[in-house]
Short mmCIF file of C-alpha atoms in Angstrom, two decimals:
data_model
loop_
_atom_site.label_atom_id
_atom_site.label_comp_id
_atom_site.label_asym_id
_atom_site.label_seq_id
_atom_site.Cartn_x
_atom_site.Cartn_y
_atom_site.Cartn_z
CA MET A 12 138.40 115.86 73.22
CA LEU A 13 141.77 114.98 71.74
CA ASN A 14 144.97 115.26 73.80
CA THR A 15 148.37 114.31 72.39
CA TYR A 16 151.45 113.79 74.55
CA THR A 17 154.85 113.93 72.90
CA THR A 18 158.48 113.48 73.76
CA ILE A 19 161.41 115.35 72.23
CA SER A 20 163.90 113.25 70.29
CA ASN A 21 166.65 113.89 67.75
CA SER A 22 165.74 113.19 64.14
CA SER A 23 167.99 111.69 61.49
CA THR A 24 169.00 115.20 60.48
CA GLY A 25 170.17 115.97 64.02
CA SER A 26 167.41 118.48 64.77
CA PRO A 27 165.02 117.83 67.68
CA SER A 28 161.49 116.69 66.82
CA ALA A 29 158.35 115.91 68.82
CA THR A 30 157.20 112.28 68.72
CA ALA A 31 153.77 111.35 70.03
CA PHE A 32 153.67 108.42 72.46
CA TRP A 33 150.13 108.84 73.89
CA VAL A 34 146.92 110.01 72.27
CA ASP A 35 143.96 110.36 74.64
CA LEU A 36 140.50 110.44 73.05
CA PHE A 37 137.81 111.52 75.52
CA ASN A 38 134.28 111.38 74.06
CA PRO A 39 135.84 111.77 70.61
CA THR A 40 133.98 113.37 67.75
CA ALA A 41 133.96 111.81 64.28
CA GLU A 42 136.48 114.43 63.11
CA GLU A 43 138.89 113.66 65.96
CA THR A 44 138.62 109.92 65.32
CA ALA A 45 139.26 110.41 61.61
CA GLN A 46 142.26 112.65 62.38
CA VAL A 47 143.91 110.02 64.58
CA GLU A 48 143.23 107.24 62.08
CA LYS A 49 144.72 109.26 59.23
CA GLU A 50 147.74 110.55 61.16
CA TYR A 51 148.79 107.28 62.81
CA GLY A 52 147.34 104.67 60.47
CA LEU A 53 145.15 103.06 63.14
CA LYS A 54 141.54 101.93 63.25
CA VAL A 55 139.96 103.62 66.27
CA PRO A 56 137.09 101.44 67.57
CA SER A 57 133.66 102.94 68.09
CA ARG A 58 131.84 102.89 71.40
CA GLU A 59 129.55 100.11 70.17
CA SER A 60 132.48 97.86 69.26
CA LEU A 61 134.15 98.54 72.62
CA GLN A 62 130.97 97.39 74.41
CA GLU A 63 130.99 93.97 72.76
CA ILE A 64 131.59 91.20 75.29
CA GLU A 65 133.27 88.56 73.12
CA SER A 66 136.91 87.96 73.99
CA SER A 67 137.81 88.17 70.30
CA SER A 68 136.37 91.70 70.23
CA ARG A 69 138.02 92.84 73.44
CA LEU A 70 141.44 91.31 72.82
CA ARG A 71 142.96 91.25 69.35
CA ALA A 72 146.29 91.89 67.68
CA GLU A 73 147.23 93.27 64.29
CA GLY A 74 150.98 92.72 64.01
CA GLN A 75 152.56 94.58 66.91
CA THR A 76 149.49 96.75 67.43
CA LEU A 77 147.25 95.43 70.22
CA TYR A 78 143.58 96.38 70.59
CA VAL A 79 142.09 95.76 74.06
CA SER A 80 139.00 97.03 75.88
CA MET A 81 137.19 96.61 79.20
CA PRO A 82 134.15 97.91 81.14
CA LEU A 83 134.63 100.52 83.84
CA ALA A 84 133.37 100.09 87.41
CA ILE A 85 131.23 103.23 87.51
CA GLN A 86 127.55 104.10 87.38
CA TYR A 87 126.65 106.05 84.29
CA ASP A 88 123.07 107.30 84.64
CA ALA A 89 122.90 108.73 81.14
CA ALA A 90 123.51 105.25 79.74
CA LEU A 91 120.85 103.69 82.00
CA PHE A 92 123.54 101.97 84.07
CA ALA A 93 125.06 100.25 81.03
CA PRO A 94 128.81 99.52 81.39
CA VAL A 95 131.02 102.36 80.21
CA PRO A 96 133.78 100.98 77.97
CA LEU A 97 137.45 101.88 77.93
CA GLY A 98 139.66 101.02 74.97
CA PHE A 99 143.44 100.84 74.50
CA ILE A 100 145.46 100.66 71.31
CA LEU A 101 149.05 99.79 72.18
CA SER A 102 152.08 99.55 69.91
CA PRO A 103 155.82 99.92 70.60
CA GLN A 104 155.67 103.57 69.55
CA LEU A 105 152.17 104.76 70.48
CA LEU A 106 149.38 104.34 73.02
CA VAL A 107 145.83 105.45 72.16
CA THR A 108 143.14 105.52 74.86
CA VAL A 109 139.47 105.76 73.92
CA ARG A 110 137.24 106.64 76.86
CA PHE A 111 133.76 108.01 77.44
CA SER A 112 133.97 108.95 81.11
CA ASP A 113 136.50 110.29 83.57
CA VAL A 114 139.12 107.75 84.62
CA HIS A 115 140.95 108.40 87.88
CA ALA A 116 144.20 106.90 86.62
CA VAL A 117 144.31 109.16 83.55
CA GLY A 118 144.44 112.27 85.68
CA GLN A 119 147.26 110.79 87.75
CA VAL A 120 149.35 109.94 84.69
CA GLN A 121 148.68 113.34 83.13
CA SER A 122 149.94 115.02 86.30
CA HIS A 123 153.04 112.81 86.26
CA LEU A 124 153.74 113.68 82.63
CA LYS A 125 153.94 117.37 83.53
CA LYS A 126 157.03 116.49 85.59
CA ASP A 127 158.46 113.70 83.43
CA SER A 128 157.55 113.64 79.74
CA ALA A 129 160.05 110.91 78.82
CA MET A 130 157.61 108.01 79.27
CA GLY A 131 157.02 105.73 76.31
CA SER A 132 153.80 104.09 75.18
CA ALA A 133 154.26 100.87 77.19
CA ALA A 134 155.34 102.72 80.34
CA THR A 135 152.31 105.03 80.06
CA PHE A 136 150.00 102.05 79.59
CA THR A 137 151.52 100.35 82.63
CA ALA A 138 151.10 103.50 84.73
CA LEU A 139 147.41 103.64 83.73
CA ILE A 140 146.94 99.99 84.70
CA GLU A 141 148.64 100.60 88.05
CA GLY A 142 146.37 103.56 88.75
CA MET A 143 143.25 101.60 87.83
CA VAL A 144 144.27 98.66 90.01
CA ASP A 145 144.93 101.01 92.95
CA PHE A 146 141.56 102.69 92.43
CA SER A 147 139.77 99.32 92.32
CA ALA A 148 141.52 98.30 95.54
CA ASP A 149 140.39 101.55 97.19
CA MET A 150 136.79 100.91 96.13
CA LEU A 151 136.91 97.37 97.50
CA GLU A 152 138.30 98.65 100.80
CA LYS A 153 135.47 101.19 101.02
CA LEU A 154 132.88 98.50 100.27
CA SER A 155 134.46 96.30 102.93
CA ARG A 156 134.01 99.09 105.49
CA ASP A 157 130.43 99.67 104.32
CA LEU A 158 129.58 95.98 104.70
CA ALA A 159 131.16 95.94 108.16
CA ALA A 160 128.94 98.88 109.15
CA ILE A 161 125.86 97.11 107.79
CA SER A 162 126.80 93.98 109.72
CA ALA A 163 127.21 96.00 112.93
CA ARG A 164 123.76 97.56 112.46
CA ALA A 165 122.10 94.26 111.63
CA PHE A 166 123.63 92.23 114.49
CA GLY A 167 124.34 94.96 117.04
CA GLU A 168 122.76 95.19 120.49
CA ASP A 169 121.03 98.47 119.70
CA ILE A 170 118.74 96.81 117.20
CA VAL A 171 117.66 94.25 119.80
CA SER A 172 116.93 96.78 122.53
CA GLY A 173 115.29 99.32 120.22
CA THR A 174 111.64 99.74 119.36
CA ARG A 175 109.91 97.67 116.71
CA ASP A 176 109.57 100.65 114.38
CA GLY A 177 113.26 101.44 114.76
CA HIS A 178 114.12 97.80 114.17
CA THR A 179 112.06 97.68 110.99
CA ARG A 180 113.53 100.93 109.69
CA THR A 181 117.07 99.70 110.36
CA LEU A 182 116.42 96.45 108.50
CA ARG A 183 114.92 98.32 105.56
CA GLU A 184 117.89 100.69 105.36
CA SER A 185 120.32 97.78 105.67
CA LEU A 186 118.57 95.90 102.89
CA LYS A 187 118.88 98.90 100.58
CA ALA A 188 122.54 99.40 101.51
CA ILE A 189 123.28 95.75 100.75
CA GLY A 190 121.65 96.10 97.34
CA VAL A 191 123.81 99.13 96.53
CA SER A 192 126.97 97.35 97.72
CA GLY A 193 126.13 94.26 95.69
CA ASP A 194 125.62 96.36 92.56
CA HIS A 195 128.95 98.13 93.07
CA LEU A 196 130.70 94.79 93.63
CA SER A 197 129.35 93.39 90.38
CA ARG A 198 130.68 96.41 88.49
CA ILE A 199 134.08 96.18 90.16
CA ARG A 200 134.15 92.47 89.31
CA GLU A 201 133.62 93.33 85.64
CA SER A 202 136.48 95.81 85.70
CA LEU A 203 138.85 93.47 87.55
CA THR A 204 138.10 90.64 85.14
CA GLY A 205 138.68 92.99 82.20
CA LEU A 206 141.97 94.19 83.66
CA GLN A 207 143.10 90.61 84.26
CA ARG A 208 142.47 89.69 80.65
CA ILE A 209 144.14 92.83 79.33
CA VAL A 210 147.29 92.50 81.43
CA GLY A 211 147.68 88.80 80.62
CA PHE A 212 147.12 89.45 76.91
CA ILE A 213 149.63 92.30 76.78
CA CYS A 214 152.27 90.31 78.66
CA ASP A 215 151.94 87.42 76.20
CA MET A 216 151.57 89.30 72.92
CA ALA A 217 154.05 92.12 73.61
CA ALA A 218 156.72 90.03 75.31
CA ASP A 219 159.17 90.64 72.43
CA TRP A 220 159.21 94.42 72.69
CA LEU A 221 158.25 95.26 76.27
CA ALA A 222 161.08 96.64 78.42
CA PRO A 223 162.16 94.37 81.30
CA ASP A 224 161.01 96.84 83.95
CA VAL A 225 157.60 97.16 82.29
CA LYS A 226 157.24 93.37 82.22
CA ILE A 227 157.97 93.19 85.93
CA ARG A 228 155.46 95.94 86.70
CA LEU A 229 152.75 94.28 84.62
CA LYS A 230 153.35 90.89 86.25
CA THR A 231 153.10 92.56 89.65
CA GLN A 232 149.79 94.11 88.66
CA HIS A 233 148.54 90.73 87.44
CA GLN A 234 149.31 89.23 90.85
CA ASP A 235 147.57 92.15 92.57
CA LEU A 236 144.53 91.63 90.35
CA ASN A 237 144.36 87.96 91.34
CA SER A 238 144.36 89.01 95.00
CA LEU A 239 141.67 91.64 94.40
CA VAL A 240 139.46 89.13 92.59
CA ASP A 241 139.75 86.78 95.57
CA PHE A 242 138.92 89.64 97.94
CA GLU A 243 135.94 90.62 95.80
CA SER A 244 134.69 87.03 95.94
CA HIS A 245 134.96 87.19 99.74
CA LEU A 246 132.98 90.44 99.81
CA SER A 247 130.35 88.98 97.47
CA GLY A 248 129.96 86.02 99.82
CA LYS A 249 129.64 88.37 102.79
CA THR A 250 127.05 90.41 100.90
CA GLN A 251 125.00 87.28 100.22
CA PHE A 252 125.28 86.24 103.88
CA LEU A 253 124.08 89.65 105.09
CA LEU A 254 121.25 89.60 102.57
CA ASP A 255 120.10 86.16 103.77
CA ALA A 256 120.42 87.19 107.42
CA ILE A 257 118.42 90.41 107.04
CA LEU A 258 115.74 88.67 104.99
CA GLY A 259 115.60 86.11 107.80
CA PHE A 260 115.13 88.90 110.35
CA ILE A 261 112.34 90.37 108.23
CA ASN A 262 110.63 86.97 107.94
CA THR A 263 110.89 86.54 111.72
CA GLU A 264 109.29 89.96 112.25
CA GLN A 265 106.47 89.05 109.88
CA ASN A 266 105.94 85.75 111.71
CA ASP A 267 105.75 87.62 115.02
CA ILE A 268 103.14 89.96 113.59
CA PHE A 269 101.09 87.04 112.23
CA LYS A 270 101.38 85.31 115.62
CA VAL A 271 100.01 88.37 117.40
CA LEU A 272 97.16 88.65 114.92
CA THR A 273 96.37 84.95 115.35
CA ILE A 274 96.32 85.23 119.14
CA VAL A 275 94.10 88.33 118.99
CA SER A 276 91.66 86.58 116.67
CA VAL A 277 91.57 83.46 118.88
CA VAL A 278 91.08 85.54 122.05
CA GLY A 279 88.28 87.49 120.38
CA ILE A 280 86.24 84.44 119.37
CA PRO A 281 84.86 83.35 122.84
CA PRO A 282 83.57 86.80 123.92
CA THR A 283 82.04 87.29 120.49
CA LEU A 284 80.27 83.92 120.79
CA ILE A 285 78.98 84.70 124.30
CA ALA A 286 77.78 88.17 123.35
CA SER A 287 76.04 86.84 120.24
CA MET A 288 74.25 84.14 122.27
CA TYR A 289 72.93 86.54 124.89
CA GLY A 290 72.05 89.09 122.28
CA MET A 291 69.39 86.88 120.67
CA ASN A 292 66.56 88.06 122.97
CA PHE A 293 64.44 84.93 122.62
CA HIS A 294 61.28 84.94 124.80
CA ASN A 295 62.06 81.63 126.55
CA MET A 296 65.69 82.41 127.48
CA PRO A 297 65.86 81.79 131.27
CA GLU A 298 68.79 84.22 131.69
CA LEU A 299 66.54 87.16 130.72
CA GLY A 300 64.89 87.01 134.13
CA TRP A 301 68.07 86.75 136.17
CA ARG A 302 68.75 89.61 138.54
CA TRP A 303 72.51 89.21 138.20
CA GLY A 304 72.42 88.12 134.55
CA TYR A 305 74.17 91.20 133.19
CA PRO A 306 77.16 91.07 135.60
CA TYR A 307 77.31 87.31 135.06
CA VAL A 308 77.65 87.73 131.29
CA LEU A 309 80.26 90.48 131.65
CA THR A 310 82.27 88.29 133.99
CA LEU A 311 81.96 85.37 131.61
CA ILE A 312 83.17 87.52 128.70
CA ALA A 313 86.12 88.79 130.77
CA LEU A 314 87.08 85.24 131.75
CA SER A 315 86.82 84.09 128.13
CA ILE A 316 89.43 86.74 127.28
CA ILE A 317 91.73 86.35 130.28
CA VAL A 318 91.94 82.53 130.30
CA PRO A 319 93.22 82.18 126.68
CA ILE A 320 95.74 84.99 127.25
CA LEU A 321 97.08 83.25 130.38
CA TRP A 322 97.26 79.97 128.50
CA PHE A 323 99.20 81.58 125.62
CA LYS A 324 101.60 83.18 128.12
CA ARG A 325 102.18 79.86 129.82
CA ARG A 326 102.97 78.27 126.49
CA GLY A 327 105.40 81.11 125.70
CA TRP A 328 103.46 82.30 122.65
CA TRP A 329 102.76 85.79 123.99
#
């Protein structure tokens, strides 16, 4: 899909003319890519080139035309969870965006352009960056709330007073939720790092032709990105802490189960030994002629069970 946004300006002849300042390529076809390259004299990068991770591939300049790209913090099932790239081509006159998924900030800027179509290429780029930074901050805030809820479930009083099955189910659900949060954090980290590099690169390379207000807005976004990266690091540390804590709870549960099985096996050995001895039926066994032999053996078996249990309770193992 190819969308072109123009502004009306007076030409040298005095008649008004439409000048494009933003070209948005969404899942572009080969024909649309070729049209943009021919009309504006640009080299539109392919999806494969946008996915390259080298800094030289993601940040480069050709005169006053700047080519930058970054991964998006979304899950894209059709790509088997591979990062979805987003590319920008920025010059003093034109902004070209190359994207392969919906971007929240693009819809915001498009809505704004319906009211005010006088934005230039740099101002449009800055508005997109601001929207993406705000969206990343919202996602981090949501993940922070999710991690707080996981922490409350893992360390709350309900999990202590609940049944063992409920405890195990809660730990399993918490472990899965932590995995999902950790995956989302890693994707957001990729996007924040990409935005940091892009904003810093644009501020340095386009310093000669950026408007003063645009420079201020970009520097503000760079500061916000630094804060978000620090907050993401904090959330990553909290995620690792919760993961270690829940795995510790699971290990403790397993140890308790093994302890119970060990006690049961130890308690079962003496009665098994007694029963096997008196089940031999040898001819010269004196107990075979006892009148109270059967009750005696039953009592002995019961004592061999009760005494170890009492001893384990006294030691605090039961």
